[in-house]
Amino acid sequence: MTGSAFLNFAAQLSLLLILLGMAVAFVRLAKGPSLADRVVALDMMTVTIISFCGVYAVFMDEPSFLDVAIVLALVGFLATVALARYAERRFDLDENAQEHVQREEQDT
């Protein structure tokens, strides 16, 4: 097996496994059950899309896909930070609401 044939086989296998990982992440995104599960699944899908772009760039010998992967990585990072802040704020609001209910119960 020549080096070129091995690289071709490895790239095809990698693309297949990346798509399988993306399918698993999509199932977790759809089923949940919690917000944290969905955030992690969305982050995993972002990483798999980035890796797909990288492997595809090598497979097709097209370096412009690496630029797409870099942009997706930056956008994915910002999306993960935004979703984490949203989840934290939501958790704090739920915690404050529970404390308020407990204080009302103690007052009565």
PDB file of N, CA and C in Angstrom:
ATOM      1  N   MET A   1       0.855  -1.176   0.000  1.00  0.00           N
ATOM      2  CA  MET A   1       0.000   0.000   0.000  1.00  0.00           C
ATOM      3  C   MET A   1       0.902   1.240   0.000  1.00  0.00           C
ATOM      4  N   THR A   2       0.658   2.113  -0.936  1.00  0.00           N
ATOM      5  CA  THR A   2       1.474   3.322  -1.034  1.00  0.00           C
ATOM      6  C   THR A   2       1.024   4.353  -0.005  1.00  0.00           C
ATOM      7  N   GLY A   3       1.852   5.355   0.192  1.00  0.00           N
ATOM      8  CA  GLY A   3       1.516   6.396   1.154  1.00  0.00           C
ATOM      9  C   GLY A   3       0.272   7.170   0.763  1.00  0.00           C
ATOM     10  N   SER A   4       0.103   7.412  -0.520  1.00  0.00           N
ATOM     11  CA  SER A   4      -1.068   8.145  -1.005  1.00  0.00           C
ATOM     12  C   SER A   4      -2.349   7.340  -0.798  1.00  0.00           C
ATOM     13  N   ALA A   5      -2.299   6.048  -1.059  1.00  0.00           N
ATOM     14  CA  ALA A   5      -3.475   5.192  -0.870  1.00  0.00           C
ATOM     15  C   ALA A   5      -3.832   5.095   0.613  1.00  0.00           C
ATOM     16  N   PHE A   6      -2.807   5.002   1.464  1.00  0.00           N
ATOM     17  CA  PHE A   6      -3.060   4.937   2.904  1.00  0.00           C
ATOM     18  C   PHE A   6      -3.685   6.238   3.404  1.00  0.00           C
ATOM     19  N   LEU A   7      -3.184   7.378   2.928  1.00  0.00           N
ATOM     20  CA  LEU A   7      -3.749   8.671   3.326  1.00  0.00           C
ATOM     21  C   LEU A   7      -5.195   8.792   2.864  1.00  0.00           C
ATOM     22  N   ASN A   8      -5.485   8.328   1.677  1.00  0.00           N
ATOM     23  CA  ASN A   8      -6.839   8.349   1.148  1.00  0.00           C
ATOM     24  C   ASN A   8      -7.765   7.487   2.002  1.00  0.00           C
ATOM     25  N   PHE A   9      -7.314   6.273   2.342  1.00  0.00           N
ATOM     26  CA  PHE A   9      -8.117   5.378   3.177  1.00  0.00           C
ATOM     27  C   PHE A   9      -8.332   5.971   4.572  1.00  0.00           C
ATOM     28  N   ALA A  10      -7.273   6.525   5.170  1.00  0.00           N
ATOM     29  CA  ALA A  10      -7.375   7.101   6.506  1.00  0.00           C
ATOM     30  C   ALA A  10      -8.315   8.305   6.519  1.00  0.00           C
ATOM     31  N   ALA A  11      -8.271   9.120   5.477  1.00  0.00           N
ATOM     32  CA  ALA A  11      -9.150  10.286   5.405  1.00  0.00           C
ATOM     33  C   ALA A  11     -10.602   9.855   5.253  1.00  0.00           C
ATOM     34  N   GLN A  12     -10.859   8.855   4.425  1.00  0.00           N
ATOM     35  CA  GLN A  12     -12.238   8.371   4.266  1.00  0.00           C
ATOM     36  C   GLN A  12     -12.767   7.770   5.556  1.00  0.00           C
ATOM     37  N   LEU A  13     -11.944   6.985   6.228  1.00  0.00           N
ATOM     38  CA  LEU A  13     -12.353   6.400   7.503  1.00  0.00           C
ATOM     39  C   LEU A  13     -12.594   7.492   8.549  1.00  0.00           C
ATOM     40  N   SER A  14     -11.736   8.492   8.564  1.00  0.00           N
ATOM     41  CA  SER A  14     -11.897   9.592   9.515  1.00  0.00           C
ATOM     42  C   SER A  14     -13.182  10.356   9.260  1.00  0.00           C
ATOM     43  N   LEU A  15     -13.495  10.626   8.006  1.00  0.00           N
ATOM     44  CA  LEU A  15     -14.742  11.325   7.683  1.00  0.00           C
ATOM     45  C   LEU A  15     -15.957  10.523   8.124  1.00  0.00           C
ATOM     46  N   LEU A  16     -15.897   9.214   7.933  1.00  0.00           N
ATOM     47  CA  LEU A  16     -17.005   8.355   8.357  1.00  0.00           C
ATOM     48  C   LEU A  16     -17.166   8.384   9.874  1.00  0.00           C
ATOM     49  N   LEU A  17     -16.076   8.285  10.608  1.00  0.00           N
ATOM     50  CA  LEU A  17     -16.152   8.291  12.068  1.00  0.00           C
ATOM     51  C   LEU A  17     -16.583   9.660  12.604  1.00  0.00           C
ATOM     52  N   ILE A  18     -16.169  10.714  11.944  1.00  0.00           N
ATOM     53  CA  ILE A  18     -16.604  12.055  12.352  1.00  0.00           C
ATOM     54  C   ILE A  18     -18.111  12.205  12.165  1.00  0.00           C
ATOM     55  N   LEU A  19     -18.619  11.710  11.043  1.00  0.00           N
ATOM     56  CA  LEU A  19     -20.073  11.768  10.817  1.00  0.00           C
ATOM     57  C   LEU A  19     -20.826  10.926  11.838  1.00  0.00           C
ATOM     58  N   LEU A  20     -20.262   9.806  12.223  1.00  0.00           N
ATOM     59  CA  LEU A  20     -20.884   8.983  13.258  1.00  0.00           C
ATOM     60  C   LEU A  20     -20.918   9.738  14.593  1.00  0.00           C
ATOM     61  N   GLY A  21     -19.826  10.403  14.928  1.00  0.00           N
ATOM     62  CA  GLY A  21     -19.791  11.203  16.154  1.00  0.00           C
ATOM     63  C   GLY A  21     -20.783  12.346  16.119  1.00  0.00           C
ATOM     64  N   MET A  22     -20.961  12.945  14.955  1.00  0.00           N
ATOM     65  CA  MET A  22     -21.918  14.034  14.833  1.00  0.00           C
ATOM     66  C   MET A  22     -23.346  13.521  15.009  1.00  0.00           C
ATOM     67  N   ALA A  23     -23.622  12.332  14.508  1.00  0.00           N
ATOM     68  CA  ALA A  23     -24.951  11.744  14.669  1.00  0.00           C
ATOM     69  C   ALA A  23     -25.247  11.470  16.145  1.00  0.00           C
ATOM     70  N   VAL A  24     -24.259  10.959  16.859  1.00  0.00           N
ATOM     71  CA  VAL A  24     -24.433  10.691  18.294  1.00  0.00           C
ATOM     72  C   VAL A  24     -24.668  11.999  19.058  1.00  0.00           C
ATOM     73  N   ALA A  25     -23.929  13.031  18.700  1.00  0.00           N
ATOM     74  CA  ALA A  25     -24.103  14.328  19.353  1.00  0.00           C
ATOM     75  C   ALA A  25     -25.472  14.912  19.036  1.00  0.00           C
ATOM     76  N   PHE A  26     -25.958  14.717  17.821  1.00  0.00           N
ATOM     77  CA  PHE A  26     -27.281  15.230  17.472  1.00  0.00           C
ATOM     78  C   PHE A  26     -28.376  14.524  18.260  1.00  0.00           C
ATOM     79  N   VAL A  27     -28.212  13.231  18.466  1.00  0.00           N
ATOM     80  CA  VAL A  27     -29.199  12.499  19.279  1.00  0.00           C
ATOM     81  C   VAL A  27     -29.219  13.055  20.701  1.00  0.00           C
ATOM     82  N   ARG A  28     -28.041  13.328  21.277  1.00  0.00           N
ATOM     83  CA  ARG A  28     -27.974  13.885  22.625  1.00  0.00           C
ATOM     84  C   ARG A  28     -28.563  15.298  22.654  1.00  0.00           C
ATOM     85  N   LEU A  29     -28.360  16.049  21.597  1.00  0.00           N
ATOM     86  CA  LEU A  29     -28.919  17.395  21.512  1.00  0.00           C
ATOM     87  C   LEU A  29     -30.440  17.343  21.456  1.00  0.00           C
ATOM     88  N   ALA A  30     -30.973  16.383  20.738  1.00  0.00           N
ATOM     89  CA  ALA A  30     -32.428  16.277  20.607  1.00  0.00           C
ATOM     90  C   ALA A  30     -33.083  15.732  21.873  1.00  0.00           C
ATOM     91  N   LYS A  31     -32.469  14.732  22.514  1.00  0.00           N
ATOM     92  CA  LYS A  31     -33.078  14.096  23.688  1.00  0.00           C
ATOM     93  C   LYS A  31     -32.872  14.872  24.976  1.00  0.00           C
ATOM     94  N   GLY A  32     -31.741  15.525  25.124  1.00  0.00           N
ATOM     95  CA  GLY A  32     -31.468  16.265  26.366  1.00  0.00           C
ATOM     96  C   GLY A  32     -30.926  15.359  27.432  1.00  0.00           C
ATOM     97  N   PRO A  33     -31.462  15.263  28.582  1.00  0.00           N
ATOM     98  CA  PRO A  33     -32.680  15.863  29.104  1.00  0.00           C
ATOM     99  C   PRO A  33     -32.469  17.246  29.717  1.00  0.00           C
ATOM    100  N   SER A  34     -31.245  17.601  30.056  1.00  0.00           N
ATOM    101  CA  SER A  34     -31.040  18.889  30.719  1.00  0.00           C
ATOM    102  C   SER A  34     -30.385  19.882  29.759  1.00  0.00           C
ATOM    103  N   LEU A  35     -30.365  21.129  30.183  1.00  0.00           N
ATOM    104  CA  LEU A  35     -29.734  22.171  29.391  1.00  0.00           C
ATOM    105  C   LEU A  35     -28.233  21.923  29.250  1.00  0.00           C
ATOM    106  N   ALA A  36     -27.609  21.444  30.310  1.00  0.00           N
ATOM    107  CA  ALA A  36     -26.167  21.171  30.257  1.00  0.00           C
ATOM    108  C   ALA A  36     -25.849  20.095  29.221  1.00  0.00           C
ATOM    109  N   ASP A  37     -26.681  19.068  29.126  1.00  0.00           N
ATOM    110  CA  ASP A  37     -26.479  18.021  28.119  1.00  0.00           C
ATOM    111  C   ASP A  37     -26.551  18.600  26.714  1.00  0.00           C
ATOM    112  N   ARG A  38     -27.505  19.486  26.516  1.00  0.00           N
ATOM    113  CA  ARG A  38     -27.665  20.090  25.191  1.00  0.00           C
ATOM    114  C   ARG A  38     -26.501  21.008  24.843  1.00  0.00           C
ATOM    115  N   VAL A  39     -26.006  21.747  25.816  1.00  0.00           N
ATOM    116  CA  VAL A  39     -24.868  22.637  25.573  1.00  0.00           C
ATOM    117  C   VAL A  39     -23.628  21.829  25.218  1.00  0.00           C
ATOM    118  N   VAL A  40     -23.381  20.760  25.937  1.00  0.00           N
ATOM    119  CA  VAL A  40     -22.221  19.914  25.652  1.00  0.00           C
ATOM    120  C   VAL A  40     -22.379  19.247  24.283  1.00  0.00           C
ATOM    121  N   ALA A  41     -23.587  18.807  23.951  1.00  0.00           N
ATOM    122  CA  ALA A  41     -23.811  18.189  22.640  1.00  0.00           C
ATOM    123  C   ALA A  41     -23.600  19.204  21.519  1.00  0.00           C
ATOM    124  N   LEU A  42     -24.038  20.430  21.715  1.00  0.00           N
ATOM    125  CA  LEU A  42     -23.821  21.450  20.699  1.00  0.00           C
ATOM    126  C   LEU A  42     -22.344  21.767  20.536  1.00  0.00           C
ATOM    127  N   ASP A  43     -21.625  21.795  21.642  1.00  0.00           N
ATOM    128  CA  ASP A  43     -20.181  22.019  21.571  1.00  0.00           C
ATOM    129  C   ASP A  43     -19.485  20.845  20.872  1.00  0.00           C
ATOM    130  N   MET A  44     -19.942  19.642  21.142  1.00  0.00           N
ATOM    131  CA  MET A  44     -19.359  18.475  20.477  1.00  0.00           C
ATOM    132  C   MET A  44     -19.634  18.508  18.978  1.00  0.00           C
ATOM    133  N   MET A  45     -20.822  18.947  18.596  1.00  0.00           N
ATOM    134  CA  MET A  45     -21.131  19.058  17.174  1.00  0.00           C
ATOM    135  C   MET A  45     -20.248  20.108  16.503  1.00  0.00           C
ATOM    136  N   THR A  46     -19.976  21.199  17.210  1.00  0.00           N
ATOM    137  CA  THR A  46     -19.084  22.216  16.664  1.00  0.00           C
ATOM    138  C   THR A  46     -17.691  21.650  16.448  1.00  0.00           C
ATOM    139  N   VAL A  47     -17.197  20.916  17.408  1.00  0.00           N
ATOM    140  CA  VAL A  47     -15.858  20.326  17.288  1.00  0.00           C
ATOM    141  C   VAL A  47     -15.820  19.300  16.152  1.00  0.00           C
ATOM    142  N   THR A  48     -16.868  18.513  16.006  1.00  0.00           N
ATOM    143  CA  THR A  48     -16.873  17.533  14.917  1.00  0.00           C
ATOM    144  C   THR A  48     -16.947  18.211  13.552  1.00  0.00           C
ATOM    145  N   ILE A  49     -17.671  19.316  13.455  1.00  0.00           N
ATOM    146  CA  ILE A  49     -17.722  20.044  12.186  1.00  0.00           C
ATOM    147  C   ILE A  49     -16.353  20.633  11.865  1.00  0.00           C
ATOM    148  N   ILE A  50     -15.670  21.146  12.874  1.00  0.00           N
ATOM    149  CA  ILE A  50     -14.331  21.691  12.673  1.00  0.00           C
ATOM    150  C   ILE A  50     -13.369  20.584  12.227  1.00  0.00           C
ATOM    151  N   SER A  51     -13.460  19.441  12.880  1.00  0.00           N
ATOM    152  CA  SER A  51     -12.574  18.340  12.480  1.00  0.00           C
ATOM    153  C   SER A  51     -12.927  17.821  11.092  1.00  0.00           C
ATOM    154  N   PHE A  52     -14.205  17.840  10.746  1.00  0.00           N
ATOM    155  CA  PHE A  52     -14.612  17.445   9.396  1.00  0.00           C
ATOM    156  C   PHE A  52     -13.987  18.378   8.364  1.00  0.00           C
ATOM    157  N   CYS A  53     -14.006  19.686   8.635  1.00  0.00           N
ATOM    158  CA  CYS A  53     -13.396  20.648   7.713  1.00  0.00           C
ATOM    159  C   CYS A  53     -11.896  20.394   7.576  1.00  0.00           C
ATOM    160  N   GLY A  54     -11.234  20.089   8.684  1.00  0.00           N
ATOM    161  CA  GLY A  54      -9.801  19.821   8.627  1.00  0.00           C
ATOM    162  C   GLY A  54      -9.465  18.577   7.844  1.00  0.00           C
ATOM    163  N   VAL A  55     -10.181  17.504   8.089  1.00  0.00           N
ATOM    164  CA  VAL A  55      -9.913  16.246   7.374  1.00  0.00           C
ATOM    165  C   VAL A  55     -10.288  16.386   5.897  1.00  0.00           C
ATOM    166  N   TYR A  56     -11.371  17.094   5.628  1.00  0.00           N
ATOM    167  CA  TYR A  56     -11.782  17.302   4.244  1.00  0.00           C
ATOM    168  C   TYR A  56     -10.760  18.140   3.487  1.00  0.00           C
ATOM    169  N   ALA A  57     -10.153  19.112   4.178  1.00  0.00           N
ATOM    170  CA  ALA A  57      -9.108  19.923   3.549  1.00  0.00           C
ATOM    171  C   ALA A  57      -7.918  19.063   3.160  1.00  0.00           C
ATOM    172  N   VAL A  58      -7.561  18.116   3.998  1.00  0.00           N
ATOM    173  CA  VAL A  58      -6.457  17.213   3.669  1.00  0.00           C
ATOM    174  C   VAL A  58      -6.869  16.244   2.562  1.00  0.00           C
ATOM    175  N   PHE A  59      -8.077  15.715   2.657  1.00  0.00           N
ATOM    176  CA  PHE A  59      -8.564  14.726   1.694  1.00  0.00           C
ATOM    177  C   PHE A  59      -8.656  15.317   0.289  1.00  0.00           C
ATOM    178  N   MET A  60      -9.160  16.540   0.157  1.00  0.00           N
ATOM    179  CA  MET A  60      -9.347  17.170  -1.151  1.00  0.00           C
ATOM    180  C   MET A  60      -8.172  18.062  -1.556  1.00  0.00           C
ATOM    181  N   ASP A  61      -7.175  18.160  -0.689  1.00  0.00           N
ATOM    182  CA  ASP A  61      -6.021  19.025  -0.937  1.00  0.00           C
ATOM    183  C   ASP A  61      -6.470  20.453  -1.234  1.00  0.00           C
ATOM    184  N   GLU A  62      -7.370  20.947  -0.364  1.00  0.00           N
ATOM    185  CA  GLU A  62      -7.948  22.281  -0.510  1.00  0.00           C
ATOM    186  C   GLU A  62      -7.752  23.039   0.804  1.00  0.00           C
ATOM    187  N   PRO A  63      -6.697  23.839   0.925  1.00  0.00           N
ATOM    188  CA  PRO A  63      -6.386  24.492   2.195  1.00  0.00           C
ATOM    189  C   PRO A  63      -7.379  25.576   2.618  1.00  0.00           C
ATOM    190  N   SER A  64      -8.264  25.992   1.726  1.00  0.00           N
ATOM    191  CA  SER A  64      -9.219  27.038   2.115  1.00  0.00           C
ATOM    192  C   SER A  64     -10.199  26.542   3.182  1.00  0.00           C
ATOM    193  N   PHE A  65     -10.405  25.239   3.278  1.00  0.00           N
ATOM    194  CA  PHE A  65     -11.286  24.705   4.315  1.00  0.00           C
ATOM    195  C   PHE A  65     -10.684  24.883   5.712  1.00  0.00           C
ATOM    196  N   LEU A  66      -9.391  25.036   5.799  1.00  0.00           N
ATOM    197  CA  LEU A  66      -8.767  25.291   7.101  1.00  0.00           C
ATOM    198  C   LEU A  66      -9.158  26.673   7.623  1.00  0.00           C
ATOM    199  N   ASP A  67      -9.327  27.641   6.727  1.00  0.00           N
ATOM    200  CA  ASP A  67      -9.816  28.959   7.137  1.00  0.00           C
ATOM    201  C   ASP A  67     -11.245  28.865   7.676  1.00  0.00           C
ATOM    202  N   VAL A  68     -12.046  28.060   7.024  1.00  0.00           N
ATOM    203  CA  VAL A  68     -13.423  27.841   7.494  1.00  0.00           C
ATOM    204  C   VAL A  68     -13.400  27.207   8.877  1.00  0.00           C
ATOM    205  N   ALA A  69     -12.507  26.260   9.083  1.00  0.00           N
ATOM    206  CA  ALA A  69     -12.407  25.591  10.387  1.00  0.00           C
ATOM    207  C   ALA A  69     -11.996  26.573  11.473  1.00  0.00           C
ATOM    208  N   ILE A  70     -11.088  27.494  11.171  1.00  0.00           N
ATOM    209  CA  ILE A  70     -10.660  28.479  12.167  1.00  0.00           C
ATOM    210  C   ILE A  70     -11.814  29.404  12.533  1.00  0.00           C
ATOM    211  N   VAL A  71     -12.560  29.853  11.549  1.00  0.00           N
ATOM    212  CA  VAL A  71     -13.711  30.732  11.819  1.00  0.00           C
ATOM    213  C   VAL A  71     -14.759  29.987  12.638  1.00  0.00           C
ATOM    214  N   LEU A  72     -15.020  28.741  12.281  1.00  0.00           N
ATOM    215  CA  LEU A  72     -15.984  27.952  13.058  1.00  0.00           C
ATOM    216  C   LEU A  72     -15.520  27.733  14.494  1.00  0.00           C
ATOM    217  N   ALA A  73     -14.233  27.568  14.679  1.00  0.00           N
ATOM    218  CA  ALA A  73     -13.709  27.389  16.035  1.00  0.00           C
ATOM    219  C   ALA A  73     -13.933  28.640  16.869  1.00  0.00           C
ATOM    220  N   LEU A  74     -13.699  29.795  16.286  1.00  0.00           N
ATOM    221  CA  LEU A  74     -13.922  31.047  17.017  1.00  0.00           C
ATOM    222  C   LEU A  74     -15.396  31.259  17.338  1.00  0.00           C
ATOM    223  N   VAL A  75     -16.249  31.028  16.369  1.00  0.00           N
ATOM    224  CA  VAL A  75     -17.687  31.186  16.590  1.00  0.00           C
ATOM    225  C   VAL A  75     -18.189  30.149  17.598  1.00  0.00           C
ATOM    226  N   GLY A  76     -17.696  28.930  17.498  1.00  0.00           N
ATOM    227  CA  GLY A  76     -18.104  27.889  18.449  1.00  0.00           C
ATOM    228  C   GLY A  76     -17.681  28.215  19.866  1.00  0.00           C
ATOM    229  N   PHE A  77     -16.486  28.776  20.019  1.00  0.00           N
ATOM    230  CA  PHE A  77     -16.032  29.174  21.347  1.00  0.00           C
ATOM    231  C   PHE A  77     -16.936  30.260  21.927  1.00  0.00           C
ATOM    232  N   LEU A  78     -17.252  31.257  21.126  1.00  0.00           N
ATOM    233  CA  LEU A  78     -18.135  32.331  21.604  1.00  0.00           C
ATOM    234  C   LEU A  78     -19.528  31.809  21.934  1.00  0.00           C
ATOM    235  N   ALA A  79     -20.029  30.886  21.136  1.00  0.00           N
ATOM    236  CA  ALA A  79     -21.343  30.307  21.408  1.00  0.00           C
ATOM    237  C   ALA A  79     -21.333  29.500  22.705  1.00  0.00           C
ATOM    238  N   THR A  80     -20.274  28.759  22.942  1.00  0.00           N
ATOM    239  CA  THR A  80     -20.175  27.978  24.175  1.00  0.00           C
ATOM    240  C   THR A  80     -20.110  28.889  25.392  1.00  0.00           C
ATOM    241  N   VAL A  81     -19.344  29.966  25.300  1.00  0.00           N
ATOM    242  CA  VAL A  81     -19.261  30.913  26.415  1.00  0.00           C
ATOM    243  C   VAL A  81     -20.621  31.552  26.662  1.00  0.00           C
ATOM    244  N   ALA A  82     -21.314  31.945  25.599  1.00  0.00           N
ATOM    245  CA  ALA A  82     -22.624  32.569  25.755  1.00  0.00           C
ATOM    246  C   ALA A  82     -23.634  31.603  26.375  1.00  0.00           C
ATOM    247  N   LEU A  83     -23.630  30.370  25.932  1.00  0.00           N
ATOM    248  CA  LEU A  83     -24.562  29.392  26.502  1.00  0.00           C
ATOM    249  C   LEU A  83     -24.219  29.064  27.947  1.00  0.00           C
ATOM    250  N   ALA A  84     -22.946  29.048  28.283  1.00  0.00           N
ATOM    251  CA  ALA A  84     -22.546  28.790  29.668  1.00  0.00           C
ATOM    252  C   ALA A  84     -22.988  29.938  30.568  1.00  0.00           C
ATOM    253  N   ARG A  85     -22.846  31.160  30.090  1.00  0.00           N
ATOM    254  CA  ARG A  85     -23.306  32.322  30.882  1.00  0.00           C
ATOM    255  C   ARG A  85     -24.815  32.291  31.058  1.00  0.00           C
ATOM    256  N   TYR A  86     -25.536  31.917  30.001  1.00  0.00           N
ATOM    257  CA  TYR A  86     -26.987  31.801  30.094  1.00  0.00           C
ATOM    258  C   TYR A  86     -27.385  30.737  31.106  1.00  0.00           C
ATOM    259  N   ALA A  87     -26.728  29.594  31.061  1.00  0.00           N
ATOM    260  CA  ALA A  87     -27.045  28.515  31.999  1.00  0.00           C
ATOM    261  C   ALA A  87     -26.724  28.932  33.430  1.00  0.00           C
ATOM    262  N   GLU A  88     -25.624  29.647  33.627  1.00  0.00           N
ATOM    263  CA  GLU A  88     -25.260  30.106  34.963  1.00  0.00           C
ATOM    264  C   GLU A  88     -26.288  31.099  35.491  1.00  0.00           C
ATOM    265  N   ARG A  89     -26.694  32.027  34.651  1.00  0.00           N
ATOM    266  CA  ARG A  89     -27.696  33.013  35.068  1.00  0.00           C
ATOM    267  C   ARG A  89     -29.026  32.330  35.384  1.00  0.00           C
ATOM    268  N   ARG A  90     -29.393  31.349  34.571  1.00  0.00           N
ATOM    269  CA  ARG A  90     -30.635  30.623  34.811  1.00  0.00           C
ATOM    270  C   ARG A  90     -30.567  29.865  36.129  1.00  0.00           C
ATOM    271  N   PHE A  91     -29.415  29.257  36.415  1.00  0.00           N
ATOM    272  CA  PHE A  91     -29.237  28.536  37.672  1.00  0.00           C
ATOM    273  C   PHE A  91     -29.332  29.493  38.854  1.00  0.00           C
ATOM    274  N   ASP A  92     -28.710  30.673  38.738  1.00  0.00           N
ATOM    275  CA  ASP A  92     -28.773  31.663  39.820  1.00  0.00           C
ATOM    276  C   ASP A  92     -30.193  32.147  40.050  1.00  0.00           C
ATOM    277  N   LEU A  93     -30.965  32.353  38.992  1.00  0.00           N
ATOM    278  CA  LEU A  93     -32.353  32.788  39.141  1.00  0.00           C
ATOM    279  C   LEU A  93     -33.186  31.712  39.820  1.00  0.00           C
ATOM    280  N   ASP A  94     -32.973  30.453  39.441  1.00  0.00           N
ATOM    281  CA  ASP A  94     -33.702  29.353  40.075  1.00  0.00           C
ATOM    282  C   ASP A  94     -33.333  29.250  41.550  1.00  0.00           C
ATOM    283  N   GLU A  95     -32.067  29.421  41.871  1.00  0.00           N
ATOM    284  CA  GLU A  95     -31.610  29.345  43.261  1.00  0.00           C
ATOM    285  C   GLU A  95     -32.200  30.483  44.085  1.00  0.00           C
ATOM    286  N   ASN A  96     -32.238  31.695  43.535  1.00  0.00           N
ATOM    287  CA  ASN A  96     -32.819  32.835  44.235  1.00  0.00           C
ATOM    288  C   ASN A  96     -34.311  32.648  44.452  1.00  0.00           C
ATOM    289  N   ALA A  97     -34.997  32.066  43.487  1.00  0.00           N
ATOM    290  CA  ALA A  97     -36.423  31.812  43.628  1.00  0.00           C
ATOM    291  C   ALA A  97     -36.678  30.799  44.748  1.00  0.00           C
ATOM    292  N   GLN A  98     -35.846  29.774  44.845  1.00  0.00           N
ATOM    293  CA  GLN A  98     -36.009  28.785  45.907  1.00  0.00           C
ATOM    294  C   GLN A  98     -35.757  29.408  47.274  1.00  0.00           C
ATOM    295  N   GLU A  99     -34.757  30.279  47.380  1.00  0.00           N
ATOM    296  CA  GLU A  99     -34.485  30.961  48.647  1.00  0.00           C
ATOM    297  C   GLU A  99     -35.649  31.859  49.037  1.00  0.00           C
ATOM    298  N   HIS A 100     -36.254  32.513  48.081  1.00  0.00           N
ATOM    299  CA  HIS A 100     -37.390  33.391  48.344  1.00  0.00           C
ATOM    300  C   HIS A 100     -38.583  32.586  48.859  1.00  0.00           C
ATOM    301  N   VAL A 101     -38.827  31.431  48.261  1.00  0.00           N
ATOM    302  CA  VAL A 101     -39.931  30.573  48.705  1.00  0.00           C
ATOM    303  C   VAL A 101     -39.667  30.062  50.117  1.00  0.00           C
ATOM    304  N   GLN A 102     -38.411  29.690  50.408  1.00  0.00           N
ATOM    305  CA  GLN A 102     -38.080  29.208  51.749  1.00  0.00           C
ATOM    306  C   GLN A 102     -38.260  30.302  52.781  1.00  0.00           C
ATOM    307  N   ARG A 103     -37.886  31.544  52.469  1.00  0.00           N
ATOM    308  CA  ARG A 103     -38.063  32.657  53.425  1.00  0.00           C
ATOM    309  C   ARG A 103     -39.544  32.917  53.665  1.00  0.00           C
ATOM    310  N   GLU A 104     -40.357  32.825  52.623  1.00  0.00           N
ATOM    311  CA  GLU A 104     -41.804  33.025  52.794  1.00  0.00           C
ATOM    312  C   GLU A 104     -42.405  31.936  53.669  1.00  0.00           C
ATOM    313  N   GLU A 105     -41.940  30.709  53.506  1.00  0.00           N
ATOM    314  CA  GLU A 105     -42.427  29.601  54.329  1.00  0.00           C
ATOM    315  C   GLU A 105     -42.035  29.786  55.785  1.00  0.00           C
ATOM    316  N   GLN A 106     -40.839  30.321  56.031  1.00  0.00           N
ATOM    317  CA  GLN A 106     -40.390  30.537  57.404  1.00  0.00           C
ATOM    318  C   GLN A 106     -41.140  31.698  58.056  1.00  0.00           C
ATOM    319  N   ASP A 107     -41.542  32.694  57.289  1.00  0.00           N
ATOM    320  CA  ASP A 107     -42.267  33.830  57.831  1.00  0.00           C
ATOM    321  C   ASP A 107     -43.677  33.466  58.247  1.00  0.00           C
ATOM    322  N   THR A 108     -44.264  32.465  57.625  1.00  0.00           N
ATOM    323  CA  THR A 108     -45.647  32.087  57.962  1.00  0.00           C
ATOM    324  C   THR A 108     -45.722  31.071  59.024  1.00  0.00           C
TER     325      THR A 108
END
